[in-house]
PDB file of C-alpha atoms in Angstrom:
ATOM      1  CA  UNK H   1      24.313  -0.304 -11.805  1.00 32.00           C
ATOM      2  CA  UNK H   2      21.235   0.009  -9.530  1.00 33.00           C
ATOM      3  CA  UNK H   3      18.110  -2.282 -10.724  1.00 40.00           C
ATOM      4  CA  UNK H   4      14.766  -2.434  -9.337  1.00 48.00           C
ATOM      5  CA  UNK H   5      15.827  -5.995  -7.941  1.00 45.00           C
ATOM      6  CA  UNK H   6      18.946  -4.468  -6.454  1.00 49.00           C
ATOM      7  CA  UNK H   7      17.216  -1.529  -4.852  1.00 62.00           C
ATOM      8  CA  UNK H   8      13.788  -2.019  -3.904  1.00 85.00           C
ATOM      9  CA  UNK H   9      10.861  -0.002  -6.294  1.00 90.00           C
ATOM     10  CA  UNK H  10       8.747   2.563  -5.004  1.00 92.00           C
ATOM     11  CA  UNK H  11       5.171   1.954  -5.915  1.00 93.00           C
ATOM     12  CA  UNK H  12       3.744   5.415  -4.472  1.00 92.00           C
ATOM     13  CA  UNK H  13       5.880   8.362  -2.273  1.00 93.00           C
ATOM     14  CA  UNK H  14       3.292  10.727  -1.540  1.00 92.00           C
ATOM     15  CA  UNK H  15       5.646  13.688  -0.913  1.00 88.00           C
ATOM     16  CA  UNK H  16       6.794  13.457  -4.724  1.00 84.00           C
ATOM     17  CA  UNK H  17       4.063  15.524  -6.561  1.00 65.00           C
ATOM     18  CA  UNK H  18       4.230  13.462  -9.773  1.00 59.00           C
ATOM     19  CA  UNK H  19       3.419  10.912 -11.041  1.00 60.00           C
ATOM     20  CA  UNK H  20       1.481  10.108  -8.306  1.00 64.00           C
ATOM     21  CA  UNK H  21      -1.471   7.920  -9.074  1.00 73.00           C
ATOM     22  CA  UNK H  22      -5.460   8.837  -8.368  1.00 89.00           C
ATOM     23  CA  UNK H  23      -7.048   7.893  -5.135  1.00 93.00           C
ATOM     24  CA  UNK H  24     -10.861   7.170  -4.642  1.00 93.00           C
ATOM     25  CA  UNK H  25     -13.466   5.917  -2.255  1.00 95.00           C
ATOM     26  CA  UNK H  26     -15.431   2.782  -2.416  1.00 90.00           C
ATOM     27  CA  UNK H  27     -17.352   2.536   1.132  1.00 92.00           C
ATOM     28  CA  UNK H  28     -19.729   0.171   2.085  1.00 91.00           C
ATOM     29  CA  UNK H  29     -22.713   2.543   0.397  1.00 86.00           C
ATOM     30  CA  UNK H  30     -22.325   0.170  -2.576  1.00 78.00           C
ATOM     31  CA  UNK H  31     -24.614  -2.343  -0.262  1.00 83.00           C
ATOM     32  CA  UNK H  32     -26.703  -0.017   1.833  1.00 88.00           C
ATOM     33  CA  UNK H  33     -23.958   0.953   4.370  1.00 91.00           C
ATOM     34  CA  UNK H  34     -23.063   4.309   5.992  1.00 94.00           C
ATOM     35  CA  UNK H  35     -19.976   3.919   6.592  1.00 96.00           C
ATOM     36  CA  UNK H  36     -17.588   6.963   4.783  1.00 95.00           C
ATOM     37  CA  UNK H  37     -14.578   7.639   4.353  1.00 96.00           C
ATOM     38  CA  UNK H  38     -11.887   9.119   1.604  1.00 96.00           C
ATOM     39  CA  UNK H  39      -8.373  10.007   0.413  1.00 96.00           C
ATOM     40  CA  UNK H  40      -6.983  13.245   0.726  1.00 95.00           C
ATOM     41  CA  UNK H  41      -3.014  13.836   0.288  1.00 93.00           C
ATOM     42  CA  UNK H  42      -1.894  16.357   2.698  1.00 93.00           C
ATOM     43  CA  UNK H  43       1.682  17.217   4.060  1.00 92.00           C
ATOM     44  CA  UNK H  44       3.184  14.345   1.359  1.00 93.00           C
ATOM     45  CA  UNK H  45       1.199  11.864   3.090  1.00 95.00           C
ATOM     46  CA  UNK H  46      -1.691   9.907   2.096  1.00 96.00           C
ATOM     47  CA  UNK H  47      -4.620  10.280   4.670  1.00 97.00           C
ATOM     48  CA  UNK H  48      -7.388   7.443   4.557  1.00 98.00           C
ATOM     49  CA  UNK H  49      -9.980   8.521   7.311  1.00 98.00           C
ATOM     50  CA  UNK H  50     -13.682   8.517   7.832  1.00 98.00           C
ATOM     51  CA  UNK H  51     -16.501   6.767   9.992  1.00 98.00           C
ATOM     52  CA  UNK H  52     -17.435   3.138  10.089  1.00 97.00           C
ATOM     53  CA  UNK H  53     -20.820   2.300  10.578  1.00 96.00           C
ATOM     54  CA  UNK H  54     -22.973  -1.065  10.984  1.00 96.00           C
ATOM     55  CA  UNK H  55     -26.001   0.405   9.795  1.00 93.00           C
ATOM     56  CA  UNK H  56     -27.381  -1.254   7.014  1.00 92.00           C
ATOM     57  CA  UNK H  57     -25.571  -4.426   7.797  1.00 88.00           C
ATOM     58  CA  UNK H  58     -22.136  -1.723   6.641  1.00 89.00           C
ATOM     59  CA  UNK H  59     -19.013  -1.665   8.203  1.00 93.00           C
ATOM     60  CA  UNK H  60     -16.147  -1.025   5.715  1.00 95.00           C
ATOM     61  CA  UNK H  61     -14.198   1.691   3.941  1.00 96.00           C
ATOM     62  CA  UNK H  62     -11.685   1.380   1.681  1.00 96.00           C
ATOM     63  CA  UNK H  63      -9.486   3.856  -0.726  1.00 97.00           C
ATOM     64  CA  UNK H  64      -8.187   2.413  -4.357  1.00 95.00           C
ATOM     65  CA  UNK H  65      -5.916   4.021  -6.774  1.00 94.00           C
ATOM     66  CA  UNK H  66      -5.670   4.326 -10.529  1.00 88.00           C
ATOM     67  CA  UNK H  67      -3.955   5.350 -13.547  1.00 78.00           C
ATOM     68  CA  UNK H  68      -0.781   3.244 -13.027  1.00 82.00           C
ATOM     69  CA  UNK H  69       0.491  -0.250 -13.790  1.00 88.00           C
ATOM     70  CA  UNK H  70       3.204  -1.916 -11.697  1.00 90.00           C
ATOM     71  CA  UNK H  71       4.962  -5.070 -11.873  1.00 94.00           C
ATOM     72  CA  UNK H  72       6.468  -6.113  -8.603  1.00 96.00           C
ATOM     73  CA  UNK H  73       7.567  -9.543 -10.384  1.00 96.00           C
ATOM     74  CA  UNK H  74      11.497  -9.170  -8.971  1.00 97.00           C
ATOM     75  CA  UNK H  75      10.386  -8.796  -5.646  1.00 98.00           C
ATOM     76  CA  UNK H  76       9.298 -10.688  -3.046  1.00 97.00           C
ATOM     77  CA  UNK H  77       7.494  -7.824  -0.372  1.00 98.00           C
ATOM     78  CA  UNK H  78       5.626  -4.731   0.489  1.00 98.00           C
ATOM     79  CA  UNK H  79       6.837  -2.395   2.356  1.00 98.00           C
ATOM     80  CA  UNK H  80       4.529   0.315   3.615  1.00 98.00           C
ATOM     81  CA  UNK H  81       5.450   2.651   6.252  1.00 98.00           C
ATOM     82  CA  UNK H  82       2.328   3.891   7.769  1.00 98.00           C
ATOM     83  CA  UNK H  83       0.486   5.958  11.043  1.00 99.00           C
ATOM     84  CA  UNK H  84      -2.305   4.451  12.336  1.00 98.00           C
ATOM     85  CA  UNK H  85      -5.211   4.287  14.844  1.00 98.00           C
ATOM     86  CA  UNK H  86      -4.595   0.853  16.642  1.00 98.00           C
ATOM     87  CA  UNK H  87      -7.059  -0.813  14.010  1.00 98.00           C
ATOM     88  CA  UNK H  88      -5.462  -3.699  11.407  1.00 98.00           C
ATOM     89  CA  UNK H  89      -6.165  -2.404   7.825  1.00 99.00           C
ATOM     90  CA  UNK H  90      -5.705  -4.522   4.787  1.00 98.00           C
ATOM     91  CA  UNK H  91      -3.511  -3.894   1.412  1.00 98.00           C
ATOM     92  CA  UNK H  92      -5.161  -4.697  -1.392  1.00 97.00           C
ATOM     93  CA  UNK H  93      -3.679  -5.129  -5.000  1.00 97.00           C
ATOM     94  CA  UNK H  94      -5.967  -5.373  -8.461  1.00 94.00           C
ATOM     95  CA  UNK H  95      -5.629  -6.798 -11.757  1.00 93.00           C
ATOM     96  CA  UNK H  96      -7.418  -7.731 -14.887  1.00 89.00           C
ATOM     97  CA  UNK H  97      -8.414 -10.585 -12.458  1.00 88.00           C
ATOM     98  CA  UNK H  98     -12.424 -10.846 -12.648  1.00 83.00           C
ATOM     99  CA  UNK H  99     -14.658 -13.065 -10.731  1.00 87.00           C
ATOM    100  CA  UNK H 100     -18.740 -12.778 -11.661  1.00 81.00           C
ATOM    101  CA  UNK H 101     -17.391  -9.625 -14.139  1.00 80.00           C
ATOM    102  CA  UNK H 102     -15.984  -7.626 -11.064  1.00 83.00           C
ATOM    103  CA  UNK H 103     -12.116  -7.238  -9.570  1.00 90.00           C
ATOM    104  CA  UNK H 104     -10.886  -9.659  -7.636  1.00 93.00           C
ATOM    105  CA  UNK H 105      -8.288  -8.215  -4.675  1.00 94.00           C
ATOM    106  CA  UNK H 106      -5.310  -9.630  -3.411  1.00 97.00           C
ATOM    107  CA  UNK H 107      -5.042  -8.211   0.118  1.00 97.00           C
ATOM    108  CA  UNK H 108      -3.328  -8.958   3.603  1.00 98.00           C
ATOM    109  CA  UNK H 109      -3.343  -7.017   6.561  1.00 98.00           C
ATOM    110  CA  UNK H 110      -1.202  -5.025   8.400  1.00 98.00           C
ATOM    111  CA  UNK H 111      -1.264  -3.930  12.119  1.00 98.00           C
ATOM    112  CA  UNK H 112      -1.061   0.110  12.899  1.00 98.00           C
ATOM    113  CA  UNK H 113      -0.059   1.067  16.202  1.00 98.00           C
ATOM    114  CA  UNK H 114      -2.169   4.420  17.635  1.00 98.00           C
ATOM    115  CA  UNK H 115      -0.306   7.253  16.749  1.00 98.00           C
ATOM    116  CA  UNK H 116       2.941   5.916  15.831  1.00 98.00           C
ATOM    117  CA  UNK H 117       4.463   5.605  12.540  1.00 98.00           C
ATOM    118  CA  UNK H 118       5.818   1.968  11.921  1.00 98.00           C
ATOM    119  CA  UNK H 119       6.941   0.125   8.666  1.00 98.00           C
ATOM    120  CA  UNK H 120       5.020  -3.044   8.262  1.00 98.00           C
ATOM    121  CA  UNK H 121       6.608  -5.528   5.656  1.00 98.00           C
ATOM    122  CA  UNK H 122       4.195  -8.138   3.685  1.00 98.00           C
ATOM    123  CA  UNK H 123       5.225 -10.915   1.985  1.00 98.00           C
ATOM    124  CA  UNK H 124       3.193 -10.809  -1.685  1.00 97.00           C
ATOM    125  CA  UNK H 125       3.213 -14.639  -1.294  1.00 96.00           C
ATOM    126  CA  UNK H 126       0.865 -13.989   1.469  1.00 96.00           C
ATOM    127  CA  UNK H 127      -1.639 -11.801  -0.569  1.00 97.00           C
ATOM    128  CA  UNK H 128      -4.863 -13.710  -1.060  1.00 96.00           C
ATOM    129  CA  UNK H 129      -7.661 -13.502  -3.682  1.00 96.00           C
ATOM    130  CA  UNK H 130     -10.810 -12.260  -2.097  1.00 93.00           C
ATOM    131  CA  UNK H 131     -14.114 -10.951  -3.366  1.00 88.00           C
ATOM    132  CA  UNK H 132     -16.502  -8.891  -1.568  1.00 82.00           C
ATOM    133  CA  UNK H 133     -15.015 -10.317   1.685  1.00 81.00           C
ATOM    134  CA  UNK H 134     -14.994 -13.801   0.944  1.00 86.00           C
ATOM    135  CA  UNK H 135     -11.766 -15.792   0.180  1.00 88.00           C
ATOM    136  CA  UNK H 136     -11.745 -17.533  -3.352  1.00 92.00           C
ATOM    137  CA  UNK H 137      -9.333 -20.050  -4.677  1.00 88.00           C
ATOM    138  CA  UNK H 138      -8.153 -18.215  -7.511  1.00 80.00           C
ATOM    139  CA  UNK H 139      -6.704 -17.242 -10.042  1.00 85.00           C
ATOM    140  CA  UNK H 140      -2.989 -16.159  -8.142  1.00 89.00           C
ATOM    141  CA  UNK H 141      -1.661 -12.817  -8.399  1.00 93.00           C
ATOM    142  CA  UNK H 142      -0.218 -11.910 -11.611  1.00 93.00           C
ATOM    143  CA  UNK H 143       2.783 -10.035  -9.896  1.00 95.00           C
ATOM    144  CA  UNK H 144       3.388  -8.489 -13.407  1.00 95.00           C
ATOM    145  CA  UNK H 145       0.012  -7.077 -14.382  1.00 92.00           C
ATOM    146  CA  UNK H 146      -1.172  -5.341 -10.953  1.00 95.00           C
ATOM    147  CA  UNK H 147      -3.553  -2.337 -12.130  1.00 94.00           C
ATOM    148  CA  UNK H 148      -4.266  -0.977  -8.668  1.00 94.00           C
ATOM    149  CA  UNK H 149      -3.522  -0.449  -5.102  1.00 96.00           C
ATOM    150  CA  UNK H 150      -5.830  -0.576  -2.452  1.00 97.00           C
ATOM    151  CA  UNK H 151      -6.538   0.259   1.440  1.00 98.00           C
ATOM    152  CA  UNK H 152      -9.679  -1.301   3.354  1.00 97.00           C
ATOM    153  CA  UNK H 153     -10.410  -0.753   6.807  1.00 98.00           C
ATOM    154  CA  UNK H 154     -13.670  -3.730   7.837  1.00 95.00           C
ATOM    155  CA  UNK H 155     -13.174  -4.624  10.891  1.00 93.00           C
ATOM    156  CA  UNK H 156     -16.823  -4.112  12.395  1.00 90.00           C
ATOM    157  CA  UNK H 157     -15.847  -1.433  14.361  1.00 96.00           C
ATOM    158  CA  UNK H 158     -17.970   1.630  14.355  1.00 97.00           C
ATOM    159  CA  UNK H 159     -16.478   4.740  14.806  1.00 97.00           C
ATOM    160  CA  UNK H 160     -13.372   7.542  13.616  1.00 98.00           C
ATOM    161  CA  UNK H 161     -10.603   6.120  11.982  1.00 99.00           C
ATOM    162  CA  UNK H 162      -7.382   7.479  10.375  1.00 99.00           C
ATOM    163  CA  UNK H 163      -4.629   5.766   8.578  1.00 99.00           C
ATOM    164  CA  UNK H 164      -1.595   7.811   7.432  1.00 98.00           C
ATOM    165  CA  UNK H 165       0.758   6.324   4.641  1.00 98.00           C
ATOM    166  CA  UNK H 166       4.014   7.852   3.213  1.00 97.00           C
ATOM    167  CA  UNK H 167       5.030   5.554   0.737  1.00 96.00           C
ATOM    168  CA  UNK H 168       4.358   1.976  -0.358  1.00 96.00           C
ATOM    169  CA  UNK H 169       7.635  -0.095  -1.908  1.00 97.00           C
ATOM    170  CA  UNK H 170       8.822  -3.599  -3.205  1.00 97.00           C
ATOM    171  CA  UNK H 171      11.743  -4.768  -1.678  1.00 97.00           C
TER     172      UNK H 171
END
């Protein structure tokens, strides 16, 4: 008998049509920024692209889902097999976790390589609490509660970027 633990869990495969969560944008705009950027699933892939500007002191874009739960509490990765653009993006998970009323994320990056499809493995030990950029010493992850999964891209770089992702997984 196959259990999560013994298998791994797919959080999101975006070349199975359902139930696939809801992806949005949340670009630096929030803070005077330019930079944009959005989801859009085409060919079962998610593709996070846009333009990252420092106008306005700017310089980020980032992509969030919603409408699922997950509880990677049996696991002890993330697996996410992705095509980038050279840049390092960051995963980001959400839950009920608050700090001054808004969500805190729990994110690490990842390296892409340009053009290439690699699989880049995170440990969710590694996944720090962060809030509008800035680390913060807590609360931890609740690894049974998470509420949302994120992609940033804020490296300072202006300019076109693309990040490709065909599934995310606990191992």
């Amino acid at each position: 008998m196959n259990t999560k633990a013994d298998c791994g869990y797919t959080l999101v495969d975006f070349s199975v049509t359902s139930p696939a969560p809801e992806w949005y944008a949340f670009n630096d705009g929030v803070m005077g920024g330019e930079s944009r950027g959005g989801p859009a699933i085409v060919a079962g892939q998610l593709v996070f692209s846009g333009q990252i500007s420092l106008e306005n002191n700017g310089g980020f874009s980032s992509v969030k889902s919603s409408g699922h739960q997950f509880d990677v509490s049996a696991f002890h990765s993330l697996r996410l097999r992705v095509k980038g653009d050279g840049r390092r993006y960051q995963l980001r998970l959400y839950t009920d976790a608050r700090f001054d009323q808004s969500p805190i994320a729990y994110t690490a990056e990842f390296p892409t390589l340009a053009g290439e499809w690699t699989e880049s493995v995170i440990a969710i030990s590694q996944l720090s609490p962060r809030f509008r950029g800035r680390a913060l010493s807590g609360p931890p992850l609740d690894v049974e509660r998470v509420e949302a999964i994120g992609l940033l891209l804020g490296d300072k770089r202006a300019g076109e970027f693309e990040l490709r992702v065909e599934w995310i997984r606990a191992e």
